[in-house]
Amino acid sequence: MTTSARRCVCPGSYDPVTNGHIDVIARAARLFDEVVVAILHNPSKRGTFTVDERLDLLKAAVGDLDNVRIEAFADTLVVDVCREVGAASMVKGLRGGTDFAYELPMANMNHHLTGVETLFLVAAPEWQHVSSSLIKEVVRYGGDISGLVPDAVRDALVERVGRPG
């Protein structure tokens, strides 16, 4: 009997990666043989960080996890990413009911299209209020995001979008 590696995809824009993302990726890495962190992006949209910068920030944040690899994918459905990397499932973090209401129809559509299963990991309480967009807003108006993102992300955000002087 042969067994295949249990592989999942953790999709997102990761613009920027937060400690909540890192927690979900690390927890997925304990459940699966391999985790593919898929940076999904639309080349026609300008993010806060370039795709290469996001790759670097993610590698710095989760590069110590042996069974995690990070790749970028442009203009594609996440189910096509799953097919490309040979993953039968994807893992998404949920911060609360609003996330669930948003993610459930997508999970059902993804399953309908390809049979890919979506597994939801409930965010740890200390990260339930953290989102990339909120982090960027706090920095833009001079707030301190220490402890919510890796230090390298904090420093890069302050340099990129922080309030001058």
Short mmCIF file of C-alpha atoms in Angstrom, two decimals:
data_model
loop_
_atom_site.label_atom_id
_atom_site.label_comp_id
_atom_site.label_asym_id
_atom_site.label_seq_id
_atom_site.Cartn_x
_atom_site.Cartn_y
_atom_site.Cartn_z
CA MET A 1 0.00 0.00 0.00
CA THR A 2 1.41 3.39 -0.95
CA THR A 3 0.59 6.56 0.85
CA SER A 4 0.77 10.01 -0.61
CA ALA A 5 1.83 13.07 1.30
CA ARG A 6 -0.98 14.97 2.93
CA ARG A 7 -0.57 18.42 1.41
CA CYS A 8 -2.65 21.54 1.93
CA VAL A 9 -2.64 25.07 0.62
CA CYS A 10 -2.87 28.11 2.90
CA PRO A 11 -3.97 30.83 0.46
CA GLY A 12 -3.96 34.57 0.98
CA SER A 13 -2.61 37.89 -0.17
CA TYR A 14 -0.37 38.18 2.91
CA ASP A 15 -0.11 41.92 2.39
CA PRO A 16 1.36 41.87 5.01
CA VAL A 17 1.73 38.62 6.93
CA THR A 18 0.48 38.91 10.52
CA ASN A 19 1.05 36.82 13.63
CA GLY A 20 -2.45 35.41 13.06
CA HIS A 21 -1.37 34.13 9.63
CA ILE A 22 1.79 32.66 11.15
CA ASP A 23 -0.24 30.87 13.83
CA VAL A 24 -2.57 29.28 11.25
CA ILE A 25 0.36 28.22 9.03
CA ALA A 26 2.23 26.70 11.99
CA ARG A 27 -0.87 24.83 13.15
CA ALA A 28 -1.51 23.54 9.61
CA ALA A 29 2.13 22.40 9.48
CA ARG A 30 1.45 20.16 12.50
CA LEU A 31 -1.57 18.61 10.76
CA PHE A 32 -0.18 18.08 7.25
CA ASP A 33 2.97 16.60 5.76
CA GLU A 34 3.42 19.69 3.61
CA VAL A 35 1.90 23.17 3.62
CA VAL A 36 2.06 25.34 0.53
CA VAL A 37 1.61 28.97 1.49
CA ALA A 38 0.14 30.45 -1.66
CA ILE A 39 0.47 34.18 -2.13
CA LEU A 40 -2.40 34.98 -4.46
CA HIS A 41 -2.19 38.27 -6.28
CA ASN A 42 -3.66 40.20 -9.13
CA PRO A 43 -0.88 41.92 -11.11
CA SER A 44 -3.24 44.74 -12.07
CA LYS A 45 -3.77 45.67 -8.40
CA ARG A 46 -1.10 47.45 -6.45
CA GLY A 47 -0.52 46.01 -2.99
CA THR A 48 1.29 47.62 -0.12
CA PHE A 49 4.19 45.23 -0.68
CA THR A 50 5.42 43.71 -3.92
CA VAL A 51 5.05 39.97 -4.34
CA ASP A 52 8.82 39.55 -3.86
CA GLU A 53 8.66 41.54 -0.62
CA ARG A 54 5.76 39.39 0.61
CA LEU A 55 7.74 36.25 -0.24
CA ASP A 56 10.72 37.56 1.74
CA LEU A 57 8.61 38.59 4.74
CA LEU A 58 6.86 35.20 4.80
CA LYS A 59 10.14 33.30 4.48
CA ALA A 60 11.51 35.25 7.42
CA ALA A 61 8.36 34.50 9.43
CA VAL A 62 7.84 30.78 8.73
CA GLY A 63 11.07 29.71 7.04
CA ASP A 64 12.03 27.67 10.09
CA LEU A 65 9.13 25.26 9.48
CA ASP A 66 10.64 22.40 7.48
CA ASN A 67 7.40 21.28 5.84
CA VAL A 68 6.29 24.71 4.63
CA ARG A 69 7.01 26.13 1.20
CA ILE A 70 5.98 29.54 -0.06
CA GLU A 71 4.99 30.29 -3.65
CA ALA A 72 3.26 33.11 -5.50
CA PHE A 73 0.42 32.65 -7.99
CA ALA A 74 -1.06 35.35 -10.21
CA ASP A 75 -4.56 35.64 -11.65
CA THR A 76 -5.70 32.13 -10.78
CA LEU A 77 -8.36 30.37 -8.77
CA VAL A 78 -7.16 28.85 -5.52
CA VAL A 79 -8.57 25.47 -6.63
CA ASP A 80 -6.26 25.60 -9.64
CA VAL A 81 -3.37 26.26 -7.25
CA CYS A 82 -4.44 23.20 -5.26
CA ARG A 83 -4.53 21.11 -8.43
CA GLU A 84 -1.13 22.43 -9.55
CA VAL A 85 0.61 21.57 -6.27
CA GLY A 86 -1.29 18.33 -5.67
CA ALA A 87 -3.25 19.43 -2.60
CA ALA A 88 -6.67 17.96 -1.85
CA SER A 89 -7.44 20.59 0.75
CA MET A 90 -6.87 24.14 1.80
CA VAL A 91 -6.68 25.62 5.28
CA LYS A 92 -8.13 29.01 6.15
CA GLY A 93 -8.15 30.85 9.45
CA LEU A 94 -11.38 32.25 10.84
CA ARG A 95 -11.43 35.18 13.23
CA GLY A 96 -15.18 35.12 13.81
CA GLY A 97 -18.65 34.81 12.36
CA THR A 98 -18.11 37.46 9.69
CA ASP A 99 -15.14 35.52 8.30
CA PHE A 100 -17.21 32.34 8.31
CA ALA A 101 -20.08 34.00 6.45
CA TYR A 102 -17.60 35.26 3.84
CA GLU A 103 -15.61 32.01 3.53
CA LEU A 104 -18.44 29.44 3.51
CA PRO A 105 -19.81 30.20 0.01
CA MET A 106 -16.27 30.16 -1.39
CA ALA A 107 -15.57 26.82 0.30
CA ASN A 108 -18.75 25.39 -1.16
CA MET A 109 -17.95 26.72 -4.64
CA ASN A 110 -14.39 25.38 -4.49
CA HIS A 111 -15.70 21.96 -3.48
CA HIS A 112 -18.29 22.08 -6.26
CA LEU A 113 -15.66 22.99 -8.87
CA THR A 114 -12.97 20.45 -7.97
CA GLY A 115 -13.76 18.52 -4.80
CA VAL A 116 -11.14 20.45 -2.83
CA GLU A 117 -12.00 20.49 0.87
CA THR A 118 -11.64 23.67 2.91
CA LEU A 119 -10.67 23.24 6.54
CA PHE A 120 -11.18 26.13 8.91
CA LEU A 121 -8.93 26.77 11.87
CA VAL A 122 -10.37 29.09 14.47
CA ALA A 123 -8.01 31.95 15.23
CA ALA A 124 -6.37 31.91 18.61
CA PRO A 125 -8.04 34.52 20.86
CA GLU A 126 -4.98 36.77 20.84
CA TRP A 127 -5.17 37.12 17.03
CA GLN A 128 -8.93 37.39 16.45
CA HIS A 129 -8.80 41.17 16.10
CA VAL A 130 -5.81 41.19 13.71
CA SER A 131 -6.20 41.65 9.95
CA SER A 132 -3.75 42.90 7.35
CA SER A 133 -5.99 45.81 6.42
CA LEU A 134 -6.49 46.88 10.05
CA ILE A 135 -2.76 46.58 10.72
CA LYS A 136 -2.03 48.91 7.76
CA GLU A 137 -4.63 51.41 8.95
CA VAL A 138 -3.22 51.49 12.47
CA VAL A 139 0.30 52.10 11.13
CA ARG A 140 -0.95 54.77 8.69
CA TYR A 141 -2.28 56.76 11.64
CA GLY A 142 0.74 56.29 13.88
CA GLY A 143 -0.40 53.39 16.06
CA ASP A 144 1.88 50.70 17.46
CA ILE A 145 1.45 47.21 16.00
CA SER A 146 4.29 45.62 17.97
CA GLY A 147 3.46 42.04 18.89
CA LEU A 148 0.80 41.73 16.16
CA VAL A 149 3.22 41.19 13.27
CA PRO A 150 6.85 40.07 13.10
CA ASP A 151 9.27 42.92 13.85
CA ALA A 152 10.51 42.92 10.24
CA VAL A 153 6.94 43.44 9.01
CA ARG A 154 6.36 46.22 11.53
CA ASP A 155 9.52 48.01 10.43
CA ALA A 156 8.72 47.59 6.72
CA LEU A 157 5.17 48.87 7.22
CA VAL A 158 6.26 51.90 9.21
CA GLU A 159 8.73 52.74 6.45
CA ARG A 160 6.16 52.17 3.68
CA VAL A 161 2.90 53.61 5.04
CA GLY A 162 3.69 55.10 8.43
CA ARG A 163 3.00 58.68 9.22
CA PRO A 164 5.99 60.90 8.42
CA GLY A 165 8.00 62.24 11.34
#
